[in-house]
Amino acid sequence: MTASATTHPVLAPVVLPPISKEDNVSKAPAPRQTKSRDPERTRAAILRAATAEITAKGLNGARVDTIAKRSGVNKRMLYHYFGNKQGLYLSVLEETYAAIRTAEIELNLEALDPPAAMRKLVLFTWQYFIDHPEFLSLLGTENLNRAVYLKKSKRIRHLHAPLVGIISNLLKRGARQGLFRAGIDPVDLYITIAALGFFYMANRHTLSTIFGRDLNAKPRLVQRGKHIVDVVMTYLEPAEKR
Amino acid sequence: MTASATTHPVLAPVVLPPISKEDNVSKAPAPRQTKSRDPERTRAAILRAATAEITAKGLNGARVDTIAKRSGVNKRMLYHYFGNKQGLYLSVLEETYAAIRTAEIELNLEALDPPAAMRKLVLFTWQYFIDHPEFLSLLGTENLNRAVYLKKSKRIRHLHAPLVGIISNLLKRGARQGLFRAGIDPVDLYITIAALGFFYMANRHTLSTIFGRDLNAKPRLVQRGKHIVDVVMTYLEPAEKR
Amino acid sequence: MTASATTHPVLAPVVLPPISKEDNVSKAPAPRQTKSRDPERTRAAILRAATAEITAKGLNGARVDTIAKRSGVNKRMLYHYFGNKQGLYLSVLEETYAAIRTAEIELNLEALDPPAAMRKLVLFTWQYFIDHPEFLSLLGTENLNRAVYLKKSKRIRHLHAPLVGIISNLLKRGARQGLFRAGIDPVDLYITIAALGFFYMANRHTLSTIFGRDLNAKPRLVQRGKHIVDVVMTYLEPAEKR
Amino acid sequence: MTASATTHPVLAPVVLPPISKEDNVSKAPAPRQTKSRDPERTRAAILRAATAEITAKGLNGARVDTIAKRSGVNKRMLYHYFGNKQGLYLSVLEETYAAIRTAEIELNLEALDPPAAMRKLVLFTWQYFIDHPEFLSLLGTENLNRAVYLKKSKRIRHLHAPLVGIISNLLKRGARQGLFRAGIDPVDLYITIAALGFFYMANRHTLSTIFGRDLNAKPRLVQRGKHIVDVVMTYLEPAEKR
DNA sequence: CATGAATGAGATTTCATTCAT
DNA sequence: TATGAATGAAATCTCATTCAT
């Protein structure tokens, strides 16, 4: 069973709005705002610039000066609001995780029948990775650090209970209706769903090089989406159906 | 269909010998070798230390001084053999890629029937990721760099043709015998096989944190191996079988 | 000859009330005073916080932000009342010197017979150093600066004439009555009296460390007081008595 | 009993050679030594410049750039040899303490009769404070820091046992011969000896200002030396003699 | 009078690389 | 070949002071 083309977000693009597009951050310094005195705005500007810089170059490669310049804010403010580079990084991490977890909840999967809900989740996840390379980069950076920053953040750990609950309910509903295999662990399944998209997108540069294919080409992205749905839905089919 | 326990490398540990174990690199400086005058040995020592340092901290986080100290070799030698830090990184990258590709070829998959060969490949890949965290780290680092170093290396690009050939042959043989679906692309399939293990292992630190599970625990690794085989083999089954 | 215990301020504690105890300055910001509009109070709060911060960390180590926070007063007020950090420091210096000189005059030494008056002065000085570590710190800081701030303050220089007068009278009275040696210079003597306590208290941290004794322990302080009185009174005895 | 003028180090100047004169450190950068490659010399140059800068301005007031410039050494070397500013400060502290303790031992007090030995020690100490203002400054700085650096240094703590031993022996010898009071504690006495000179010299800037006397004037220094000897020797006389 | 965000100058520290020995 | 001291450029971070509100 495959995803129907009409609902496919890559073919019918931008079904799911990007939350914080990297593209919005221009390299040129923002026009001097002559003492804006708007703390929230300043904080947000720094965070936006930091996300772009850190996800592009990693925590070690990112330059505080560059972040300050891009955000159009005095460097000193960066320390005022975030303490130091690491504090800034932690905030970027928290915001970035919060964004995807919030978007997932807003999918409202409870309202759909289990297979449709599952396809929607799988495609959403895939599309999210396409739209948010910064999320992928950040995961890579954080894992290189053995998640030391993530472990410091209480906020992040509490973000994930809802996700597991949603998937768990979905699997139970599906199993009760005889549409899904029984006994599937929601965390295992989520890891598999994420894995199929993450590896492709996060490693698109090396994979494109070693396999001599442009994995970023739009048709390939569409095809990969179908493939992922295919793999997951096949796996979920109850045994008697096979 | 699941992997039989008797062939499972995690249960029957260390079926595949690690090629360049990170563990071998102690943090203490190597015993002074009093003018070793053994170029190959010096080169290898530098490379080993550099692999450990770079995969632990990324290219930007790695310190040239630390690499020199760990390898017990004078810093000047490092520049003598590898030109600069980037050259050293490139060599690390090449060696690391060569190791996995060589190991794959040595699996001798042509000698097995298609499903057995496929299971072997899937489990090998999974086990390799478990044994070689440095490979995962390097991929992460290199993708953060948008594969700029990889693209410079002619050596690496030529390493991958055999892999695609092997998988392609395997799929064709299986399809001819009615054991696999037809029309599966070998690159797509390899990406899926790698994805299912890579994401889990590369992101084990963040995933363990956000889901409150120790993904490094041995029983979970065994279970994940079975899950991956299950997903892949189910996907490969021909339609009429389902 | 030793000080009698009944008049000893350490044994009969808190004979002389502390004027600006460091202890009163809590590290937590003072409760927001919602637009106090009480200039004197504001000034005093700043001065108290500044004394604590500057004497704890020196002029260079003190932070204007910290002083503002501790005093519960806006930073701008600090500049309003004291001009700048140096002006604030100068005010702290003046207040601190004024406090000890005022307390000395209030001893009313003229009313006592010379030996009793001298013992009272010596013990007062010793006790004052115990109760006012901030005074010792400030002297240290100011001398590191070669007294440049002190020299700017007309107020401070005029504070000391009375002290010299009091000691001078005391010595003359004692010599006339045959109780003290003749020809002792009051400034020399005051420096000696202060020296015997100052060095012990100001350097108690280093001295405790290098000699492996806790010089801050109360019994030791009592004993040191006796020792100082002993040294001074022995020195003052007329030659024929020895 | 007073010190005889003929042996007085201020009158017969420089009896005791200064160990590390601040004067030797010129403010102008040392002539570029074109890659001297003499580690000991480099280390010493940094230490000399650091001692001058830190004792003149305190730890917080001292500038790493200035130290580098004055020592004619690349700033980076400072971190190479001493880790950071605090490490450099600790080394300065250790060297400075070691210098006075070494000089004390070289007095060879055991060879003199007790009163002569005591006078020599008292005058040495006084003269040392005159010749080494950097020692006084450093004590002040360190006490402002509550001796946190000193406490870290094992080296310094072991330097002081000999000093206490020497004084202790001296007092015992003197008491046995009926020349000194019995029962005097060597640490108490040393603190008193040091106090009488330290306070005068360390606080000479403030004291000169508030008392309107130039305490740095040579005749006054001579007189103060006599006074200190007088105070100490009077105190040590056995009771029956008085 | 009151607030605390914002600033610029300058502080400490880091690091890949070179070079005298 | 081998050593590790030395370097310059640039990184992160600090701080007294000012200024819009």
XYZ file of N, CA and C (backbone and C1' of nucleotides) in Angstrom, chain C residues 62-64 75-76 79 85, chain F residues 14-20:
70
model
N 35.410 44.507 41.895
C 34.007 44.845 42.173
C 33.269 45.110 40.866
N 32.014 44.704 40.820
C 31.220 44.908 39.612
C 30.086 45.892 39.881
N 29.980 46.871 39.025
C 28.933 47.865 39.176
C 27.561 47.211 39.134
N 20.804 50.860 38.347
C 22.180 51.227 38.084
C 22.328 52.723 37.788
N 21.339 53.239 37.126
C 21.416 54.655 36.763
C 21.558 55.554 37.996
N 25.027 56.115 39.186
C 25.769 57.154 38.474
C 25.219 58.537 38.839
N 32.187 54.847 38.988
C 32.632 53.816 39.918
C 33.680 54.370 40.881
P 32.377 36.228 30.806
O 32.954 37.703 30.857
C 34.352 37.886 30.942
C 34.627 39.348 31.177
C 33.643 40.007 32.136
O 34.428 40.775 33.031
C 33.742 41.231 30.125
P 33.841 41.200 34.379
O 33.619 42.756 34.145
C 34.677 43.509 33.575
C 34.171 44.885 33.228
C 32.997 45.352 34.087
O 33.286 46.628 34.593
C 32.532 45.666 31.811
P 32.673 47.168 35.897
O 32.733 48.724 35.578
C 33.969 49.290 35.163
C 33.728 50.423 34.192
C 32.858 51.545 34.741
O 33.386 52.783 34.239
C 31.786 50.580 32.853
P 32.747 54.118 34.733
O 31.629 54.397 33.641
C 32.045 54.583 32.304
C 30.852 54.569 31.382
C 29.750 55.591 31.690
O 29.696 56.472 30.588
C 28.849 53.519 31.037
P 28.830 57.783 30.633
O 27.726 57.525 29.501
C 28.133 56.932 28.288
C 26.907 56.504 27.504
C 25.789 57.538 27.453
O 25.293 57.525 26.134
C 24.920 55.503 28.221
P 24.543 58.752 25.556
O 23.124 58.103 25.193
C 23.078 56.774 24.680
C 21.646 56.280 24.758
C 20.600 57.395 24.751
O 19.504 56.934 23.990
C 20.302 56.064 26.651
P 18.753 57.950 23.036
O 17.396 57.157 22.768
C 17.447 55.837 22.225
C 16.354 54.979 22.831
C 14.941 55.553 22.722
O 14.072 54.475 22.406
C 15.464 55.177 24.999
